[in-house]
Structures are given as structure tokens and as C-alpha cells.
PDB file of C-alpha atoms in Angstrom:
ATOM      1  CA  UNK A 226       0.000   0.000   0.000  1.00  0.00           C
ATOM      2  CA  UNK A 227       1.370   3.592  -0.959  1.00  0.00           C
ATOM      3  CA  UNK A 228       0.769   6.648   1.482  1.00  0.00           C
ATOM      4  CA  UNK A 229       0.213  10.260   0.083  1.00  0.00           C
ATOM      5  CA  UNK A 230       0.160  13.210   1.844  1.00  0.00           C
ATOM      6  CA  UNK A 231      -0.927  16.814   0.436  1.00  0.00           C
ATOM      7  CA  UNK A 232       2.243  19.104  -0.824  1.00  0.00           C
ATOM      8  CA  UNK A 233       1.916  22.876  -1.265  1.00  0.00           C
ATOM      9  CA  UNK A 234       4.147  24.180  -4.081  1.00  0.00           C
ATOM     10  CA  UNK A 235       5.006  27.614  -2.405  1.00  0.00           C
ATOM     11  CA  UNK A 236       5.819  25.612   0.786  1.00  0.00           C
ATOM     12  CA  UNK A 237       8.019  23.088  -1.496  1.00  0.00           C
ATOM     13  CA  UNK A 238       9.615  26.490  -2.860  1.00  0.00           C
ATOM     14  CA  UNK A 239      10.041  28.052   0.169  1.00  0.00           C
ATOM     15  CA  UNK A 240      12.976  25.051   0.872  1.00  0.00           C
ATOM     16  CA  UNK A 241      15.181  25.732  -1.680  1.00  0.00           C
ATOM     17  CA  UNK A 242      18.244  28.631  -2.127  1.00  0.00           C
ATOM     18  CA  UNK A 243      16.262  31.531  -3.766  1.00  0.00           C
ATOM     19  CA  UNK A 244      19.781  31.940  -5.311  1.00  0.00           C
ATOM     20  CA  UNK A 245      19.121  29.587  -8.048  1.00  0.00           C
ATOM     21  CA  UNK A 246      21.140  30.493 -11.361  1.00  0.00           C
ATOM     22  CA  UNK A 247      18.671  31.500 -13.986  1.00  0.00           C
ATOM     23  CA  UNK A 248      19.816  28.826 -16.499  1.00  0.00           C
ATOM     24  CA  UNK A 249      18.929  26.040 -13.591  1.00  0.00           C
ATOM     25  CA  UNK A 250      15.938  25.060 -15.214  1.00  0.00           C
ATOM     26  CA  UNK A 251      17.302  24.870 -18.666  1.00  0.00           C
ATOM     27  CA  UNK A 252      19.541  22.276 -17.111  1.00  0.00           C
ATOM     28  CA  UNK A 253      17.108  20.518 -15.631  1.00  0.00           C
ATOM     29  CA  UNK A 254      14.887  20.326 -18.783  1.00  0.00           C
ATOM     30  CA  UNK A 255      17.743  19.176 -20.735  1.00  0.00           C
ATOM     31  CA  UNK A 256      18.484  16.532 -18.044  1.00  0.00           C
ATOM     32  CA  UNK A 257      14.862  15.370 -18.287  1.00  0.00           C
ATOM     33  CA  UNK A 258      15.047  15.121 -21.983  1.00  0.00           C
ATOM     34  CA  UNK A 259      18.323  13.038 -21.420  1.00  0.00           C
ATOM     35  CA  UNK A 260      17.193  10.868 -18.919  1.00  0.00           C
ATOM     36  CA  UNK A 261      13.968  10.153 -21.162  1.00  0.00           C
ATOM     37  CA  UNK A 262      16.542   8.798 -24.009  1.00  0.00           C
ATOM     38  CA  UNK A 263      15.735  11.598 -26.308  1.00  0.00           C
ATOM     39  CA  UNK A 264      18.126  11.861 -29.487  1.00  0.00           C
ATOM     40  CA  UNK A 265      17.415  15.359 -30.032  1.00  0.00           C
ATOM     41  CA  UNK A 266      17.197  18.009 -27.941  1.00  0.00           C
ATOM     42  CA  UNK A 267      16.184  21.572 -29.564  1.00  0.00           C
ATOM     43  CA  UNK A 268      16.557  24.639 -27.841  1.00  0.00           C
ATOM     44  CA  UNK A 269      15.054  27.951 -28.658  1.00  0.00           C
ATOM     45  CA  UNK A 270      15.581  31.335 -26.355  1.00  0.00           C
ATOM     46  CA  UNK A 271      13.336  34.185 -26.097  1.00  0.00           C
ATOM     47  CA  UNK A 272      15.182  37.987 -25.371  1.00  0.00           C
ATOM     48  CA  UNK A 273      13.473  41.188 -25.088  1.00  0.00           C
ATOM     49  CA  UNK A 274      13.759  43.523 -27.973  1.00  0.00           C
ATOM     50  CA  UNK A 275      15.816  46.644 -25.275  1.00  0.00           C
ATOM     51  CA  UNK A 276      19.578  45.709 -24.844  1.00  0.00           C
ATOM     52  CA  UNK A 277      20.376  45.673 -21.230  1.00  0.00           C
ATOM     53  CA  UNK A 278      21.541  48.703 -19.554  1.00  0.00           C
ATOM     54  CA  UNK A 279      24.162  47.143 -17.802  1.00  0.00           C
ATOM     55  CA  UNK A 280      25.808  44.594 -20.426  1.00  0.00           C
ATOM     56  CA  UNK A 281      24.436  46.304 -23.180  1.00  0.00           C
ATOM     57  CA  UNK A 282      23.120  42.757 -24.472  1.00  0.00           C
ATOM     58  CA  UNK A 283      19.853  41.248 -24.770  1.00  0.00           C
ATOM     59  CA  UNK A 284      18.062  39.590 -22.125  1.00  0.00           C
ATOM     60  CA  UNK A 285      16.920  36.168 -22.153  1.00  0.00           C
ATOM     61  CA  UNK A 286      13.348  35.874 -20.952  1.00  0.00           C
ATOM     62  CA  UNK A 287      12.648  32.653 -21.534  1.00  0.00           C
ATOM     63  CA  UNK A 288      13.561  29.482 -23.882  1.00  0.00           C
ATOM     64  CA  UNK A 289      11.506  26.182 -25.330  1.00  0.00           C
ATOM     65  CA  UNK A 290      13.039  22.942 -24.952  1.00  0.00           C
ATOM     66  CA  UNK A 291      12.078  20.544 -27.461  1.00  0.00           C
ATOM     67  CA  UNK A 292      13.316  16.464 -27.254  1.00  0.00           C
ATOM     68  CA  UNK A 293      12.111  13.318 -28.980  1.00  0.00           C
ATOM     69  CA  UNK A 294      12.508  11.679 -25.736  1.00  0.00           C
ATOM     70  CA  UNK A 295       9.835   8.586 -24.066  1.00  0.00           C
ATOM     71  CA  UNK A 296       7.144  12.170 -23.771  1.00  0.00           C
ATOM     72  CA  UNK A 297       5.097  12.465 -20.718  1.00  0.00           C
ATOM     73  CA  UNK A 298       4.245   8.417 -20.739  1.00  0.00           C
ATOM     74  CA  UNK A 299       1.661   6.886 -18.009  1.00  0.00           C
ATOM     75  CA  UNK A 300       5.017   6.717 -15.345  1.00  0.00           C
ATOM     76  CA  UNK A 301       6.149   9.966 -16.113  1.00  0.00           C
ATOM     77  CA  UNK A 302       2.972  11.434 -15.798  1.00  0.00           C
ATOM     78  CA  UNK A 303       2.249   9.619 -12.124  1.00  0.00           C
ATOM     79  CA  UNK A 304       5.992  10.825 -11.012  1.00  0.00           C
ATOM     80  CA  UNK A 305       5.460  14.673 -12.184  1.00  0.00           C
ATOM     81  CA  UNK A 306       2.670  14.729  -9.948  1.00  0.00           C
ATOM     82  CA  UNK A 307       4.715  13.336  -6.363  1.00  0.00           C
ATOM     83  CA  UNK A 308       7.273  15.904  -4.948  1.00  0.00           C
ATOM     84  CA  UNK A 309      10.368  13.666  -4.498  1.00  0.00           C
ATOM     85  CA  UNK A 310       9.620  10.958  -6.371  1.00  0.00           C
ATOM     86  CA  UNK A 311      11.984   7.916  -5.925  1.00  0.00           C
ATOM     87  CA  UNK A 312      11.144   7.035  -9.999  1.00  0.00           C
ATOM     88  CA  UNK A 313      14.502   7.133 -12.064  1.00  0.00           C
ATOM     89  CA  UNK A 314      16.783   7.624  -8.631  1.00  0.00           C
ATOM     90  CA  UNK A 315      19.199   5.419 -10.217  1.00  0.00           C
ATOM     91  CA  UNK A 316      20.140   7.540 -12.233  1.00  0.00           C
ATOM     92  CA  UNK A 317      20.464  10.138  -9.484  1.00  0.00           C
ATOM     93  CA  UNK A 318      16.913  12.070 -10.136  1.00  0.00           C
ATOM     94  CA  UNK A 319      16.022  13.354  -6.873  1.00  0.00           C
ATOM     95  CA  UNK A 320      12.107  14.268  -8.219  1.00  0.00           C
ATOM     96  CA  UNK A 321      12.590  18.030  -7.297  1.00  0.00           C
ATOM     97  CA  UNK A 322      13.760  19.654 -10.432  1.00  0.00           C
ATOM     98  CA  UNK A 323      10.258  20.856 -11.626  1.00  0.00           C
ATOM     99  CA  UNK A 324      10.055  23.115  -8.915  1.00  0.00           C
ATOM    100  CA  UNK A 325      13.754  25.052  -9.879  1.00  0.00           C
ATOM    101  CA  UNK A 326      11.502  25.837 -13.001  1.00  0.00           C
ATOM    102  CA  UNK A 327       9.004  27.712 -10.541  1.00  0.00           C
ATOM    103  CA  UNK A 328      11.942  29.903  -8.726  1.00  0.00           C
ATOM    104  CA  UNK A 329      12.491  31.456 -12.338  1.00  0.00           C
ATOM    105  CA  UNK A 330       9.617  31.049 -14.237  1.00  0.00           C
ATOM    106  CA  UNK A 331       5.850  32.266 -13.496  1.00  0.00           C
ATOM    107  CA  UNK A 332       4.431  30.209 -16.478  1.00  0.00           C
ATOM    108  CA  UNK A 333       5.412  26.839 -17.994  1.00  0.00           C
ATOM    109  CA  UNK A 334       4.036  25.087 -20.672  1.00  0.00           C
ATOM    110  CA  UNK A 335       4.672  21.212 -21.681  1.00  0.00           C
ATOM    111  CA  UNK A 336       3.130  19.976 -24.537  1.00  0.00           C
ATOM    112  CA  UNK A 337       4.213  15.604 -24.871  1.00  0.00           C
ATOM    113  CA  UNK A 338       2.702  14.053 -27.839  1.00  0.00           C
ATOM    114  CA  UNK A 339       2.687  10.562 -27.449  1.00  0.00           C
ATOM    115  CA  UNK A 340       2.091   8.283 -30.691  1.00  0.00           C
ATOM    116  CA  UNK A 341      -1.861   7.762 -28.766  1.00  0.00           C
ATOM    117  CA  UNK A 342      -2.518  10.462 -27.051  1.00  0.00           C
ATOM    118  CA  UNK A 343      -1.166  14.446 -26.071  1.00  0.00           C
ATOM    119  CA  UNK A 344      -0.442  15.338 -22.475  1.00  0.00           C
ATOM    120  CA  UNK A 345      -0.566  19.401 -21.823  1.00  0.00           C
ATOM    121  CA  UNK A 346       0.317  20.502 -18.742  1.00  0.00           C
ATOM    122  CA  UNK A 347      -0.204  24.231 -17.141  1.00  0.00           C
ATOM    123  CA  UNK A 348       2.872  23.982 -14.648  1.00  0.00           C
ATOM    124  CA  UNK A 349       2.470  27.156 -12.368  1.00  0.00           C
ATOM    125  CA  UNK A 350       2.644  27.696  -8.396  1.00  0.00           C
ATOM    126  CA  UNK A 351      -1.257  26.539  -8.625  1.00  0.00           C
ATOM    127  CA  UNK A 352      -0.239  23.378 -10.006  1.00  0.00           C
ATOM    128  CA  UNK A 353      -2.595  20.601  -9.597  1.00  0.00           C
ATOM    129  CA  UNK A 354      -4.083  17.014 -11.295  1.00  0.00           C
ATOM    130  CA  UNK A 355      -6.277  18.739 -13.031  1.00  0.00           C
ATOM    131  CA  UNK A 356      -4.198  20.991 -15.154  1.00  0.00           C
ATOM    132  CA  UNK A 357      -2.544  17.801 -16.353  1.00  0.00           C
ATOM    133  CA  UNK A 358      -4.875  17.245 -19.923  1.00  0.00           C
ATOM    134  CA  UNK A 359      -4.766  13.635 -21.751  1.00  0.00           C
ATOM    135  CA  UNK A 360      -6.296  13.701 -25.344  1.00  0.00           C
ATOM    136  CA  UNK A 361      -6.401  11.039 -27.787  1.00  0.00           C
ATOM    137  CA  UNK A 362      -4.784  11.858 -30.792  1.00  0.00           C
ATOM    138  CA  UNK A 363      -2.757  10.189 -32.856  1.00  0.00           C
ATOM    139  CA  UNK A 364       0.841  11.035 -34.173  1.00  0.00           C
ATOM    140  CA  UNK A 365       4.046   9.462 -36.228  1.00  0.00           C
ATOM    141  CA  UNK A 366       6.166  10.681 -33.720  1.00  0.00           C
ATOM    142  CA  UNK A 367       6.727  11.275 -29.896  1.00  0.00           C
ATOM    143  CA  UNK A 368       7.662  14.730 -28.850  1.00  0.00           C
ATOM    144  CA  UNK A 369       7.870  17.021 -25.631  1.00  0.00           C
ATOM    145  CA  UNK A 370       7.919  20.639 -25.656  1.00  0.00           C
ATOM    146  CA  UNK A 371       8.602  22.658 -22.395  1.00  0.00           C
ATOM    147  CA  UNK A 372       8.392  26.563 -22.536  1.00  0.00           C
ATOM    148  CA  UNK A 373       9.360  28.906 -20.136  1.00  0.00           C
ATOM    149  CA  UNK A 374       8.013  32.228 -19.582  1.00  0.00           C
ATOM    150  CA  UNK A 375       7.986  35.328 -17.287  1.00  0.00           C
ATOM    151  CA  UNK A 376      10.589  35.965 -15.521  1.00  0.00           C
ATOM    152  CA  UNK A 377       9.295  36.178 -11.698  1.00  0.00           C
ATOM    153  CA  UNK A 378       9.906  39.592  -9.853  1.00  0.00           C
ATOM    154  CA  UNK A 379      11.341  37.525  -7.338  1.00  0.00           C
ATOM    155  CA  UNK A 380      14.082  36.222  -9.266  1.00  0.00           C
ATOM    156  CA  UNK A 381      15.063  39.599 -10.074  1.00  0.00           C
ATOM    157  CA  UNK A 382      14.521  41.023  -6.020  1.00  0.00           C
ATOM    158  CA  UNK A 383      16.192  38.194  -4.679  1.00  0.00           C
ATOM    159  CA  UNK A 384      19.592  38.677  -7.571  1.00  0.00           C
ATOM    160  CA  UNK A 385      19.405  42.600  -6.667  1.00  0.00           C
ATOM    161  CA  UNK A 386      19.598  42.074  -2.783  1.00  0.00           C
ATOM    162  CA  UNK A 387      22.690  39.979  -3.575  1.00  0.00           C
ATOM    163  CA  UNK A 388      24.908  42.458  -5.288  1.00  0.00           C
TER     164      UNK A 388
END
């Protein structure tokens, strides 16, 4: 028999260094797509149109990772959903990476079209079952598509504080 307790996300967030480096979540997207056996992994970044003041550069404000990785399969689904799930620890997954995603990102997207069906998931502090969305629909290929999207003020508070 498997126990379950309830999880808040903001209390799961609260836990971790508020220091994360923004590109955290880009590595742990690409380690996902890795650890899923993808071949490919495509990578797309978003910048604002105004250089920076500072560097006089473009910022990145977000990125899409693309992968033809196992997609968002029955297992992968069911360990999304548990904070610190033991699925894929031997391969050192510790089942919290999702939630780096949330320290720099206010919206994520993930789009997994399995050859049956296509998983969407809304992944957002609110995150629950039920903006996890299974529809049939066929495909000749498996793909997953995670984009990341505004930048939280926090982010940007806690990386001001700091300098």
C-alpha cells in the first residue's frame, strides 16, 4: 500500500536557495530530456527587444526545450505529480527539479505528444491534477515541448539584494 500526503508548491519552494542560477531550469529540462533517451534536444531562447543597460546585451526571458525523448508516458505522468519521487533515482533524479523551473519562471508550458494520445500541462505555483490534460490523438512521432516564460519579480529582487 502507498501513502500520500498533500504538498503545497510555495511551501516546497520556500525550501530551496532563492539563489538559483537562472539557467537552472534549462539544465534541468535538458536533463529530463536526457534521462527520457531523447536523441534530439532543440533549444530555442526568447530575449526582449531593449539591450540591457548594464551589459548592453539582450536579455533572455525565456527558452523552449524541445526532445524526442519517451514524452510524458503513463510513469512519467504519475511521477510529475509526487514531490520527491523515488522514480529514475538510479540515475540520481532526486524528483525536485520541476520546482527550480518555478523559482524562475511564473508560467510553464509542456506539450508531450505521445504516438496515442497528447499530455498538456499548465505547470504554475497553482499546479494541480487537473491541469494535467490527456487527449487522444494520434501522431508518427513522440515529442515534448517545455516553454518557459515570465521571468518572476522575485528572481530579479532576490539577484538585486545579492549584489
Amino acid at each position: 500500500m502507498v501513502s500520500y500526503i498533500k504538498v503545497k508548491i510555495d511551501n516546497v519552494l520556500k525550501g530551496f536557495n532563492n539563489k538559483i542560477p537562472f539557467m537552472q531550469p534549462l539544465y534541468e529540462a535538458i536533463t529530463n530530456s536526457l534521462e527520457a533517451h531523447a536523441q534530439n534536444i532543440w533549444i530555442t531562447f526568447s530575449k526582449e527587444e531593449l539591450l540591457d543597460n548594464e551589459t548592453m546585451k539582450p536579455k533572455i526571458v525565456g527558452f523552449v526545450v524541445k526532445d524526442d525523448g519517451d514524452g510524458f508516458n503513463q510513469k512519467n505522468r504519475e511521477s510529475f505529480g509526487e514531490y520527491l519521487s523515488s522514480y529514475k533515482a538510479e540515475l540520481g533524479c532526486k524528483g525536485i527539479g520541476r520546482f527550480t523551473w518555478l523559482k524562475v519562471f511564473n508560467e510553464i508550458k509542456i506539450k508531450s505528444q505521445l504516438l496515442d494520445e497528447c499530455v498538456t500541462i499548465d505547470f504554475d505555483k497553482s499546479y494541480s491534477d487537473d491541469k494535467m490534460k490527456i487527449t487522444k490523438q494520434k501522431a508518427d512521432k513522440i515529442y515534448t515541448e517545455i516553454s518557459f516564460k515570465y521571468v518572476t519579480d522575485n528572481y530579479y529582487n532576490y539577484k538585486d539584494k545579492d549584489e
